CSV table of C-alpha atoms in Angstrom, one decimal:
chain,number,residue,atom,x,y,z
Y,295,MET,CA,25.5,10.4,-32.3
Y,296,LYS,CA,24.5,7.1,-31.7
Y,297,ILE,CA,21.3,6.9,-30.0
Y,298,LEU,CA,20.6,3.4,-28.4
Y,299,ILE,CA,17.1,2.6,-26.9
Y,300,VAL,CA,16.6,-0.2,-25.1
Y,301,GLY,CA,13.2,-1.8,-24.9
Y,302,GLY,CA,10.4,-2.2,-28.1
Y,303,GLY,CA,7.5,-1.5,-26.0
Y,304,MET,CA,5.4,1.3,-26.4
Y,305,GLY,CA,7.5,4.1,-24.9
Y,306,GLY,CA,10.7,2.7,-26.9
Y,307,THR,CA,8.6,2.3,-30.0
Y,308,ILE,CA,6.9,5.7,-30.1
Y,309,LEU,CA,10.1,7.3,-28.8
Y,310,ALA,CA,12.2,5.7,-32.1
Y,311,ASN,CA,9.7,6.7,-34.4
Y,312,ASN,CA,9.5,10.1,-33.3
Y,313,LEU,CA,12.7,10.9,-33.0
Y,314,ALA,CA,13.5,9.1,-36.7
Y,315,ARG,CA,11.2,11.7,-38.2
Y,316,LYS,CA,12.8,14.7,-35.8
Y,317,MET,CA,15.9,13.8,-37.3
Y,318,ARG,CA,15.3,12.8,-40.8
Y,319,ASN,CA,18.6,15.0,-41.9
Y,320,GLU,CA,20.9,14.0,-39.2
Y,321,LEU,CA,19.8,10.3,-39.8
Y,322,LYS,CA,20.4,10.6,-43.5
Y,323,SER,CA,23.5,12.6,-43.6
Y,324,GLY,CA,25.0,9.6,-41.0
Y,325,LYS,CA,25.4,12.2,-38.2
Y,326,ALA,CA,22.8,10.2,-36.2
Y,327,SER,CA,21.9,6.6,-35.7
Y,328,ILE,CA,19.2,5.1,-33.8
Y,329,THR,CA,19.3,1.6,-32.9
Y,330,MET,CA,16.7,-0.7,-30.9
Y,331,LEU,CA,17.3,-3.7,-28.9
Y,332,SER,CA,14.6,-5.7,-27.7
Y,333,ALA,CA,14.0,-9.1,-26.2
Y,334,SER,CA,11.1,-9.9,-29.1
Y,335,ASP,CA,10.6,-9.4,-32.7
Y,336,LYS,CA,6.8,-9.1,-31.9
Y,337,HIS,CA,4.8,-6.1,-30.3
Y,338,MET,CA,2.0,-6.8,-28.3
Y,339,TYR,CA,-1.1,-4.4,-27.5
Y,340,GLN,CA,-0.9,-5.2,-23.9
Y,341,PRO,CA,-4.3,-3.8,-22.6
Y,342,GLY,CA,-5.5,-6.2,-25.2
Y,343,LEU,CA,-5.0,-8.7,-22.3
Y,344,LEU,CA,-7.9,-7.9,-20.5
Y,345,TYR,CA,-10.4,-8.5,-23.4
Y,346,VAL,CA,-8.6,-11.6,-24.1
Y,347,ALA,CA,-9.3,-12.9,-20.5
Y,348,VAL,CA,-13.1,-12.2,-20.8
Y,349,GLY,CA,-13.2,-13.9,-24.3
Y,350,LYS,CA,-13.6,-10.6,-26.1
Y,351,MET,CA,-10.6,-10.6,-28.1
Y,352,ASN,CA,-8.9,-13.1,-29.8
Y,353,PRO,CA,-4.9,-13.2,-29.1
Y,354,SER,CA,-3.8,-12.6,-32.4
Y,355,GLU,CA,-5.5,-9.6,-32.3
Y,356,MET,CA,-2.8,-8.2,-29.8
Y,357,TYR,CA,0.5,-8.4,-31.9
Y,358,ARG,CA,2.2,-7.1,-34.8
Y,359,ASP,CA,5.7,-7.5,-36.1
Y,360,GLN,CA,7.8,-4.7,-34.5
Y,361,VAL,CA,9.9,-4.1,-37.7
Y,362,SER,CA,6.6,-2.9,-39.2
Y,363,LEU,CA,6.0,-0.6,-36.7
Y,364,LEU,CA,9.3,1.2,-37.1
Y,365,GLU,CA,10.5,4.3,-39.6
Y,366,PRO,CA,13.2,2.3,-41.9
Y,367,SER,CA,16.0,4.5,-40.8
Y,368,ILE,CA,15.9,2.8,-37.4
Y,369,GLU,CA,18.1,-0.1,-37.1
Y,370,PHE,CA,15.9,-3.1,-34.7
Y,371,LYS,CA,17.6,-6.0,-33.5
Y,372,VAL,CA,16.0,-8.6,-31.3
Y,373,ASP,CA,19.1,-8.8,-28.8
Y,374,PRO,CA,18.1,-8.4,-25.2
Y,375,VAL,CA,20.6,-6.3,-22.9
Y,376,THR,CA,22.1,-8.5,-20.3
Y,377,GLU,CA,24.6,-5.8,-18.9
Y,378,PHE,CA,24.8,-2.1,-18.6
Y,379,ASN,CA,27.7,-0.9,-17.9
Y,380,LEU,CA,26.8,3.4,-18.1
Y,381,ASP,CA,30.7,4.3,-17.0
Y,382,ASP,CA,32.1,2.9,-20.4
Y,383,ASN,CA,28.5,4.2,-22.6
Y,384,ASN,CA,28.0,0.6,-23.3
Y,385,VAL,CA,25.8,-2.3,-22.8
Y,386,ARG,CA,26.1,-6.2,-23.6
Y,387,ALA,CA,23.2,-8.2,-25.0
Y,388,LYS,CA,22.6,-11.9,-25.4
Y,389,SER,CA,24.3,-12.5,-28.7
Y,390,GLY,CA,27.6,-11.7,-27.3
Y,391,THR,CA,27.6,-8.1,-28.9
Y,392,THR,CA,28.7,-4.9,-27.2
Y,393,TYR,CA,26.7,-2.1,-28.5
Y,394,ASN,CA,28.0,1.4,-27.7
Y,395,TYR,CA,26.1,4.6,-27.5
Y,396,ASP,CA,26.2,8.5,-26.8
Y,397,ILE,CA,22.5,8.5,-25.6
Y,398,ILE,CA,21.0,5.4,-23.9
Y,399,VAL,CA,17.2,5.1,-23.4
Y,400,ILE,CA,15.9,2.5,-20.9
Y,401,ALA,CA,12.2,0.7,-21.7
Y,402,THR,CA,12.6,-2.4,-20.6
Y,403,GLY,CA,9.3,-2.5,-18.6
Y,404,SER,CA,7.9,-4.2,-15.6
Y,405,CYS,CA,6.4,-7.6,-15.1
Y,406,THR,CA,4.3,-9.6,-13.1
Y,407,HIS,CA,6.0,-10.8,-9.8
Y,408,ALA,CA,3.1,-13.1,-8.4
Y,409,GLU,CA,5.7,-15.0,-6.5
Y,410,GLY,CA,6.1,-12.7,-4.0
Y,411,THR,CA,3.4,-13.7,-2.4
Y,412,PRO,CA,3.2,-17.0,-1.3
Y,413,GLY,CA,0.5,-19.3,-3.0
Y,414,LEU,CA,-0.8,-16.4,-5.3
Y,415,ALA,CA,1.1,-17.9,-8.3
Y,416,GLU,CA,-0.4,-21.6,-7.5
Y,417,TYR,CA,-4.3,-20.5,-6.5
Y,418,ALA,CA,-5.0,-17.1,-8.7
Y,419,GLU,CA,-5.8,-16.5,-12.2
Y,420,GLN,CA,-4.4,-13.2,-14.0
Y,421,PHE,CA,-3.8,-12.0,-17.2
Y,422,TYR,CA,-0.9,-10.1,-17.7
Y,423,THR,CA,0.5,-12.5,-20.2
Y,424,GLU,CA,-1.2,-14.2,-22.9
Y,425,ALA,CA,-0.7,-18.0,-21.6
Y,426,ASP,CA,-2.3,-16.5,-18.4
Y,427,ALA,CA,-5.2,-14.7,-19.9
Y,428,VAL,CA,-5.9,-17.8,-21.5
Y,429,LYS,CA,-5.8,-19.9,-18.9
Y,430,MET,CA,-8.1,-17.7,-17.0
Y,431,TYR,CA,-10.6,-17.0,-19.8
Y,432,LYS,CA,-10.9,-20.9,-19.5
Y,433,LYS,CA,-11.2,-20.9,-15.8
Y,434,LEU,CA,-13.9,-18.7,-15.9
Y,435,GLU,CA,-15.6,-20.9,-19.0
Y,436,ALA,CA,-15.5,-23.7,-16.4
Y,437,PHE,CA,-16.9,-21.7,-13.6
Y,438,GLU,CA,-20.7,-22.1,-12.5
Y,439,GLY,CA,-21.0,-20.0,-9.9
Y,440,GLY,CA,-19.6,-19.1,-6.2
Y,441,LYS,CA,-17.7,-16.6,-4.2
Y,442,VAL,CA,-15.6,-14.4,-6.9
Y,443,VAL,CA,-12.2,-12.8,-5.1
Y,444,VAL,CA,-10.5,-9.9,-6.7
Y,445,ALA,CA,-7.1,-9.2,-5.2
Y,446,VAL,CA,-4.7,-6.7,-6.1
Y,447,GLY,CA,-0.8,-6.3,-5.8
Y,448,VAL,CA,1.5,-3.2,-5.1
Y,449,PRO,CA,2.9,-1.5,-7.4
Y,450,HIS,CA,0.9,-3.1,-10.9
Y,451,LYS,CA,0.6,-2.2,-14.2
Y,452,CYS,CA,-2.8,-0.1,-15.3
Y,453,PRO,CA,-3.8,1.4,-12.2
Y,454,MET,CA,-7.3,1.0,-14.1
Y,455,ALA,CA,-7.3,-3.0,-14.2
Y,456,PRO,CA,-8.8,-3.5,-11.5
Y,457,LEU,CA,-12.4,-2.2,-11.7
Y,458,GLU,CA,-12.2,-2.6,-15.4
Y,459,ILE,CA,-11.7,-6.2,-14.5
Y,460,THR,CA,-14.4,-6.3,-12.0
Y,461,PHE,CA,-16.8,-4.6,-14.0
Y,462,MET,CA,-16.1,-6.7,-17.0
Y,463,LEU,CA,-16.6,-9.8,-14.9
Y,464,VAL,CA,-20.1,-8.6,-13.9
Y,465,ASP,CA,-20.9,-8.6,-17.9
Y,466,TYR,CA,-19.3,-12.1,-18.6
Y,467,PHE,CA,-21.4,-13.7,-15.7
Y,468,LYS,CA,-24.7,-11.6,-17.0
Y,469,GLN,CA,-23.8,-12.5,-20.6
Y,470,ARG,CA,-23.5,-16.4,-19.5
Y,471,GLY,CA,-26.6,-16.4,-17.2
Y,472,ILE,CA,-24.7,-17.1,-14.2
Y,473,TRP,CA,-24.7,-13.7,-12.6
Y,474,ASP,CA,-27.4,-14.6,-10.2
Y,475,LYS,CA,-25.4,-17.3,-9.2
Y,476,VAL,CA,-22.0,-15.3,-8.0
Y,477,GLN,CA,-20.8,-13.2,-5.6
Y,478,LEU,CA,-18.2,-11.2,-6.7
Y,479,HIS,CA,-15.9,-9.4,-3.8
Y,480,TYR,CA,-13.4,-6.6,-4.3
Y,481,THR,CA,-10.4,-5.9,-2.1
Y,482,TYR,CA,-7.9,-3.0,-2.2
Y,483,PRO,CA,-5.0,-2.1,-1.2
Y,484,ILE,CA,-5.5,1.7,0.4
Y,485,GLY,CA,-8.6,3.1,2.1
Y,486,ARG,CA,-10.9,3.6,-0.8
Y,487,THR,CA,-12.0,1.5,-3.9
Y,488,HIS,CA,-9.7,3.3,-6.3
Y,489,SER,CA,-6.3,5.6,-5.9
Y,490,LEU,CA,-7.9,8.3,-7.4
Y,491,GLU,CA,-10.6,9.7,-5.3
Y,492,PRO,CA,-13.2,11.0,-7.9
Y,493,VAL,CA,-12.6,7.3,-9.5
Y,494,ALA,CA,-13.5,5.8,-6.2
Y,495,LYS,CA,-16.4,8.2,-5.5
Y,496,TRP,CA,-18.0,6.9,-8.8
Y,497,ALA,CA,-16.9,3.1,-8.3
Y,498,THR,CA,-18.0,2.6,-5.0
Y,499,PRO,CA,-21.9,3.3,-5.6
Y,500,GLU,CA,-21.5,0.9,-8.7
Y,501,PHE,CA,-20.2,-1.5,-6.7
Y,502,GLU,CA,-23.3,-1.1,-4.0
Y,503,ARG,CA,-25.5,-0.8,-7.0
Y,504,LEU,CA,-24.6,-4.1,-8.7
Y,505,GLY,CA,-24.3,-6.2,-5.4
Y,506,ILE,CA,-20.5,-6.0,-5.5
Y,507,THR,CA,-19.1,-6.3,-1.7
Y,508,TYR,CA,-15.5,-4.6,-1.1
Y,509,GLU,CA,-13.2,-4.6,1.2
Y,510,THR,CA,-10.3,-2.1,1.5
Y,511,LEU,CA,-7.2,-1.4,3.2
Y,512,PHE,CA,-6.6,-5.2,2.2
Y,513,ASN,CA,-2.8,-6.3,0.7
Y,514,MET,CA,-2.2,-9.9,0.2
Y,515,LYS,CA,0.3,-11.8,2.6
Y,516,GLU,CA,-0.7,-15.1,1.6
Y,517,VAL,CA,-3.1,-17.5,-0.3
Y,518,ASN,CA,-4.5,-21.1,0.1
Y,519,GLU,CA,-6.2,-23.1,-1.5
Y,520,ASN,CA,-9.5,-21.3,-0.9
Y,521,VAL,CA,-8.8,-18.4,1.5
Y,522,VAL,CA,-6.5,-15.1,0.8
Y,523,MET,CA,-5.3,-13.7,3.8
Y,524,SER,CA,-4.2,-9.7,4.2
Y,525,GLU,CA,-1.0,-8.0,5.9
Y,526,GLU,CA,-3.9,-6.2,7.9
Y,527,GLY,CA,-5.4,-9.5,9.4
Y,528,THR,CA,-8.5,-10.1,7.5
Y,529,GLU,CA,-9.1,-13.1,5.1
Y,530,ALA,CA,-11.4,-13.5,2.4
Y,531,GLU,CA,-13.0,-16.9,1.3
Y,532,TYR,CA,-12.9,-17.7,-2.5
Y,533,ASP,CA,-13.9,-20.3,-5.0
Y,534,LEU,CA,-12.2,-18.5,-7.6
Y,535,LEU,CA,-9.6,-15.7,-6.7
Y,536,ILE,CA,-9.0,-13.1,-9.8
Y,537,THR,CA,-5.6,-11.0,-9.1
Y,538,VAL,CA,-3.9,-7.8,-10.3
Y,539,PRO,CA,0.1,-9.0,-8.6
Y,540,ALA,CA,2.2,-7.1,-7.3
Y,541,HIS,CA,4.7,-6.0,-10.2
Y,542,LYS,CA,8.6,-5.5,-10.3
Y,543,GLY,CA,11.1,-4.4,-12.8
Y,544,MET,CA,13.0,-6.4,-15.0
Y,545,GLN,CA,16.0,-8.7,-13.4
Y,546,VAL,CA,18.4,-7.0,-15.7
Y,547,ILE,CA,18.0,-3.7,-14.5
Y,548,GLU,CA,18.1,-5.1,-11.0
Y,549,ASP,CA,20.8,-7.2,-11.2
Y,550,ALA,CA,22.8,-4.3,-12.8
Y,551,GLY,CA,22.1,-2.1,-9.6
Y,552,LEU,CA,20.3,0.5,-11.4
Y,553,GLY,CA,17.4,0.5,-8.9
Y,554,ALA,CA,15.5,-1.3,-6.5
Y,555,GLY,CA,12.9,-3.4,-7.6
Y,556,GLY,CA,14.1,-2.9,-11.2
Y,557,PHE,CA,12.9,0.6,-11.1
Y,558,ILE,CA,15.2,3.1,-12.0
Y,559,PRO,CA,15.2,6.6,-10.1
Y,560,THR,CA,14.3,9.3,-12.6
Y,561,ASP,CA,14.2,12.9,-12.8
Y,562,ARG,CA,10.4,13.3,-13.0
Y,563,LYS,CA,11.0,16.2,-16.0
Y,564,ARG,CA,13.6,15.7,-17.7
Y,565,LEU,CA,13.1,11.7,-17.6
Y,566,ASN,CA,17.1,11.5,-17.1
Y,567,MET,CA,18.4,8.5,-14.8
Y,568,GLU,CA,19.4,10.6,-11.8
Y,569,GLY,CA,23.1,11.1,-11.4
Y,570,ARG,CA,23.7,10.6,-15.1
Y,571,ASP,CA,23.2,13.1,-18.2
Y,572,ASN,CA,23.2,11.1,-21.3
Y,573,VAL,CA,20.8,8.2,-19.7
Y,574,TYR,CA,17.3,8.0,-20.1
Y,575,VAL,CA,14.6,6.2,-18.5
Y,576,LEU,CA,11.0,5.8,-20.1
Y,577,GLY,CA,7.5,4.0,-18.9
Y,578,ASP,CA,7.0,1.6,-16.1
Y,579,THR,CA,11.3,1.2,-16.0
Y,580,THR,CA,11.0,4.6,-13.7
Y,581,ASN,CA,10.6,5.2,-10.2
Y,582,LEU,CA,8.6,8.1,-10.5
Y,583,PRO,CA,5.3,8.2,-8.2
Y,584,ILE,CA,2.9,8.5,-11.2
Y,585,SER,CA,1.1,5.3,-13.1
Y,586,LYS,CA,2.6,2.6,-14.6
Y,587,ALA,CA,0.3,2.5,-18.2
Y,588,GLY,CA,1.2,2.9,-21.5
Y,589,SER,CA,-0.2,6.4,-22.0
Y,590,THR,CA,2.4,7.3,-19.3
Y,591,ALA,CA,5.3,5.8,-21.7
Y,592,HIS,CA,3.5,7.5,-24.7
Y,593,PHE,CA,3.5,11.3,-23.2
Y,594,GLU,CA,7.0,10.7,-21.5
Y,595,ALA,CA,8.3,9.3,-25.0
Y,596,GLU,CA,6.9,12.7,-27.1
Y,597,ALA,CA,8.5,14.7,-24.5
Y,598,LEU,CA,12.1,13.2,-24.7
Y,599,ALA,CA,12.3,12.8,-28.3
Y,600,GLU,CA,11.7,16.2,-28.7
Y,601,ASN,CA,14.4,17.0,-26.2
Y,602,ILE,CA,17.0,14.3,-27.5
Y,603,ALA,CA,16.2,16.2,-30.9
Y,604,SER,CA,16.7,19.7,-29.5
Y,605,MET,CA,19.9,18.8,-27.9
Y,606,MET,CA,20.8,17.2,-30.8
Y,607,THR,CA,20.2,20.7,-33.2
Y,608,ILE,CA,20.6,23.5,-30.8
Y,609,GLY,CA,22.6,21.6,-27.7
Y,610,THR,CA,19.9,21.8,-25.1
Y,611,ALA,CA,16.7,20.6,-23.7
Y,612,THR,CA,13.6,22.5,-24.6
Y,613,ARG,CA,10.4,20.3,-23.0
Y,614,ASP,CA,9.9,18.9,-19.4
Y,615,TYR,CA,7.6,16.1,-19.2
Y,616,ASP,CA,4.4,17.4,-17.5
Y,617,GLY,CA,3.4,14.0,-15.6
Y,618,LYS,CA,0.4,13.7,-18.5
Y,619,VAL,CA,-1.4,10.3,-18.1
Y,620,PHE,CA,-4.6,9.3,-19.8
Y,621,CYS,CA,-6.5,6.0,-18.8
Y,622,PHE,CA,-9.7,4.7,-20.1
Y,623,ILE,CA,-12.1,2.9,-17.5
Y,624,GLU,CA,-14.0,0.0,-19.2
Y,625,ALA,CA,-17.2,0.3,-16.6
Y,626,GLY,CA,-19.0,-2.7,-18.2
Y,627,ASP,CA,-22.4,-2.5,-19.7
Y,628,GLY,CA,-21.4,-1.3,-22.9
Y,629,LYS,CA,-20.1,2.0,-21.1
Y,630,ALA,CA,-16.5,3.4,-20.1
Y,631,THR,CA,-14.8,6.9,-19.2
Y,632,TYR,CA,-11.4,8.2,-18.7
Y,633,ALA,CA,-8.9,9.7,-16.3
Y,634,MET,CA,-6.6,12.3,-17.4
Y,635,PHE,CA,-4.5,14.5,-15.3
Y,636,ASN,CA,-0.8,15.7,-14.6
Y,637,TYR,CA,1.5,16.6,-11.9
Y,638,GLN,CA,-0.5,19.8,-11.3
Y,639,ASN,CA,-4.2,19.0,-12.4
Y,640,PRO,CA,-6.2,15.9,-10.7
Y,641,PRO,CA,-8.7,13.6,-12.8
Y,642,ASP,CA,-12.3,14.7,-13.1
Y,643,PRO,CA,-13.9,11.5,-14.7
Y,644,LYS,CA,-17.3,12.0,-16.2
Y,645,ALA,CA,-20.1,9.3,-16.0
Y,646,PRO,CA,-19.3,6.5,-18.3
Y,647,THR,CA,-21.1,7.0,-21.8
Y,648,ALA,CA,-21.5,4.3,-24.5
Y,649,GLY,CA,-19.8,6.7,-26.8
Y,650,ILE,CA,-16.6,6.2,-24.9
Y,651,HIS,CA,-16.8,2.6,-25.1
Y,652,MET,CA,-17.0,3.0,-28.4
Y,653,PHE,CA,-13.7,5.2,-28.6
Y,654,LYS,CA,-11.8,2.8,-26.8
Y,655,THR,CA,-13.2,-0.4,-28.7
Y,656,ALA,CA,-11.9,1.7,-31.9
Y,657,TYR,CA,-8.7,2.7,-30.1
Y,658,ASN,CA,-7.9,-0.9,-29.5
Y,659,LYS,CA,-7.2,-1.2,-33.3
Y,660,MET,CA,-5.7,3.0,-33.6
Y,661,TYR,CA,-2.9,1.8,-31.0
Y,662,TRP,CA,-1.1,0.6,-34.1
Y,663,ALA,CA,-0.8,4.4,-35.2
Y,664,SER,CA,0.1,5.6,-31.8
Y,665,ALA,CA,2.9,3.0,-32.0
Y,666,ARG,CA,4.2,4.2,-35.0
Y,667,GLY,CA,4.1,7.8,-33.5
Y,668,LEU,CA,1.3,8.9,-35.6
Y,669,LEU,CA,-1.6,9.4,-33.2
O,965,MET,CA,20.4,5.8,13.0
O,966,ALA,CA,18.3,3.8,10.7
O,967,ASP,CA,17.9,4.5,7.4
O,968,ARG,CA,15.8,7.5,6.5
O,969,LYS,CA,14.2,6.8,3.1
O,970,ILE,CA,12.2,10.1,1.0
O,971,VAL,CA,9.2,8.7,-0.6
O,972,ASP,CA,8.9,12.0,-2.9
O,973,ALA,CA,4.8,11.8,-3.9
O,974,LYS,CA,4.2,15.3,-4.2
O,975,ASN,CA,2.0,16.6,-7.3
O,976,THR,CA,1.1,13.1,-7.9
O,977,PHE,CA,-2.6,11.8,-8.1
O,978,CYS,CA,-2.2,8.1,-9.2
O,979,PRO,CA,-1.2,5.8,-7.6
O,980,GLY,CA,-0.9,8.4,-4.8
O,981,PRO,CA,0.9,8.8,-1.6
O,982,LEU,CA,0.0,5.9,0.2
O,983,MET,CA,0.0,3.3,-2.4
O,984,GLU,CA,3.8,5.1,-2.9
O,985,LEU,CA,4.5,4.2,0.7
O,986,ILE,CA,2.7,0.7,0.3
O,987,ALA,CA,5.4,-0.4,-2.5
O,988,ASN,CA,8.4,1.1,-0.7
O,989,MET,CA,7.6,-0.5,2.8
O,990,LYS,CA,7.8,-3.9,0.9
O,991,GLN,CA,11.5,-2.9,-0.1
O,992,ALA,CA,12.4,-1.7,3.1
O,993,GLU,CA,14.1,-3.6,6.2
O,994,VAL,CA,12.6,-3.8,9.7
O,995,GLY,CA,13.8,-0.7,11.8
O,996,ASP,CA,14.1,1.5,8.4
O,997,GLU,CA,12.3,4.9,8.5
O,998,LEU,CA,10.2,6.1,5.5
O,999,ALA,CA,9.4,10.0,5.2
O,1000,VAL,CA,6.8,10.4,2.8
O,1001,LEU,CA,6.3,13.9,1.1
O,1002,SER,CA,2.7,14.4,-0.2
O,1003,THR,CA,0.5,17.7,-1.5
O,1004,ASP,CA,-2.6,15.5,-0.5
O,1005,GLU,CA,-4.4,16.5,2.7
O,1006,GLY,CA,-5.8,13.3,2.9
O,1007,SER,CA,-2.2,11.7,3.4
O,1008,ALA,CA,-2.4,13.1,7.1
O,1009,ASN,CA,-5.3,10.6,7.9
O,1010,ASP,CA,-5.4,7.9,5.3
O,1011,ILE,CA,-1.3,6.7,5.6
O,1012,PRO,CA,-1.4,7.0,9.8
O,1013,GLU,CA,-4.6,4.8,9.4
O,1014,TRP,CA,-2.8,2.1,7.4
O,1015,ILE,CA,0.4,2.3,9.5
O,1016,ASN,CA,-1.6,1.8,12.4
O,1017,LYS,CA,-3.9,-1.2,10.9
O,1018,MET,CA,-0.3,-2.6,10.2
O,1019,GLY,CA,1.0,-2.5,13.5
O,1020,HIS,CA,4.1,-0.1,12.1
O,1021,GLU,CA,4.9,3.6,13.8
O,1022,VAL,CA,4.5,7.0,12.7
O,1023,ILE,CA,7.5,9.1,13.9
O,1024,GLU,CA,6.2,12.2,13.3
O,1025,SER,CA,3.7,14.4,10.7
O,1026,SER,CA,4.0,17.7,9.7
O,1027,GLU,CA,2.9,20.2,7.1
O,1028,ASP,CA,4.7,23.4,5.7
O,1029,SER,CA,3.9,25.0,3.0
O,1030,GLY,CA,1.1,22.6,1.6
O,1031,VAL,CA,3.4,19.8,1.7
O,1032,TRP,CA,2.6,17.0,4.3
O,1033,SER,CA,5.6,15.0,5.5
O,1034,ILE,CA,4.9,11.7,7.5
O,1035,VAL,CA,7.8,9.8,8.8
O,1036,VAL,CA,7.0,6.1,9.7
O,1037,LYS,CA,9.4,3.2,11.0
O,1038,LYS,CA,8.8,-0.5,9.8
O,1039,THR,CA,8.4,-2.6,12.8
O,1040,LYS,CA,7.7,-6.1,11.6
């Protein structure tokens, strides 16, 4: 059985490593093979970008060689896919090579799409690539005071990012001693300050305590040099605009006609592409109405690894993905909390503590054990 | 008849039914209808609130066995 994993992010990497361990005997005997195709030989710890943007992490800390994270039995190639031929069970990659498979897992992720909002890429600072995070930090360093607006697009990767960057900006300005010269204004697309109601109930009084103003039902329409306008007809003037921009799936997915916006229609429990029983989808690449977050890809990958291994050994899947998501929430002032939920159980976040912040700081290093499928 | 796309946001908490609708509305064409399915009682209020603020149209809203179905039309 040839298993082809397209994408070397968190979901693809955990899946590959878990499969390699569960199918050790099959791989050793040659009955199965695992090949991973990725666009890069490096693996980035993407949550690190948030810290890079406020000068709390050096970019070099975010990377490991992808091959160093993978079990030796996994064949790894830097050869991004350019064509998906799902009817013929093969893909074609940038090198011109055609890769055949029995099972394919597509985990190509998502990327920002600031260009979809006129003026946003030109005028706003963002932090979803190393270059953008470093640029944002340099902009912050040059900022001496004024109105800072946080504006959020839909859909976006990491649902906690809008709140986290807001609270981390408060810390940053306080540490520079210019907080009294800053007016921080937070905007959000729906009618409360976060999509999770319990999180919004915690965040809103925090905003009021810190003097952060906010406007809800604010969806960016257009950005000019000093003002961002909403689809709802309001405006927010700014001296510095920070954005969590809208995201889209990778262009190759859209070009192949696999899903609108680059997001593939996916069964919410078995994670197969709708209408296909040998095509699976992980993480941001799905169209599932759940958080686009590393933990989503992580827990999906664990379930899918069990199912692919059991299909190999007993001929059928044994586990449903239950919708589990776990998100840390950096709350500023050296504290953090978390939200954990699944399809059936809503989150119940607790008050932020220094202990959870310390655990999150530790997880920034422990991530590499997660990617190896050990944690 | 206009296309009617189902946005199945049942049993999901984040980003939630309204955020899912906003994302889908961005991909929809003027005249398209979208039916949001939600198990969040709040959707019966917050989806019409946003639709009205945007100037789109709520076609119908109903509840059956704890599932709310809110059909909206993109008008601009």
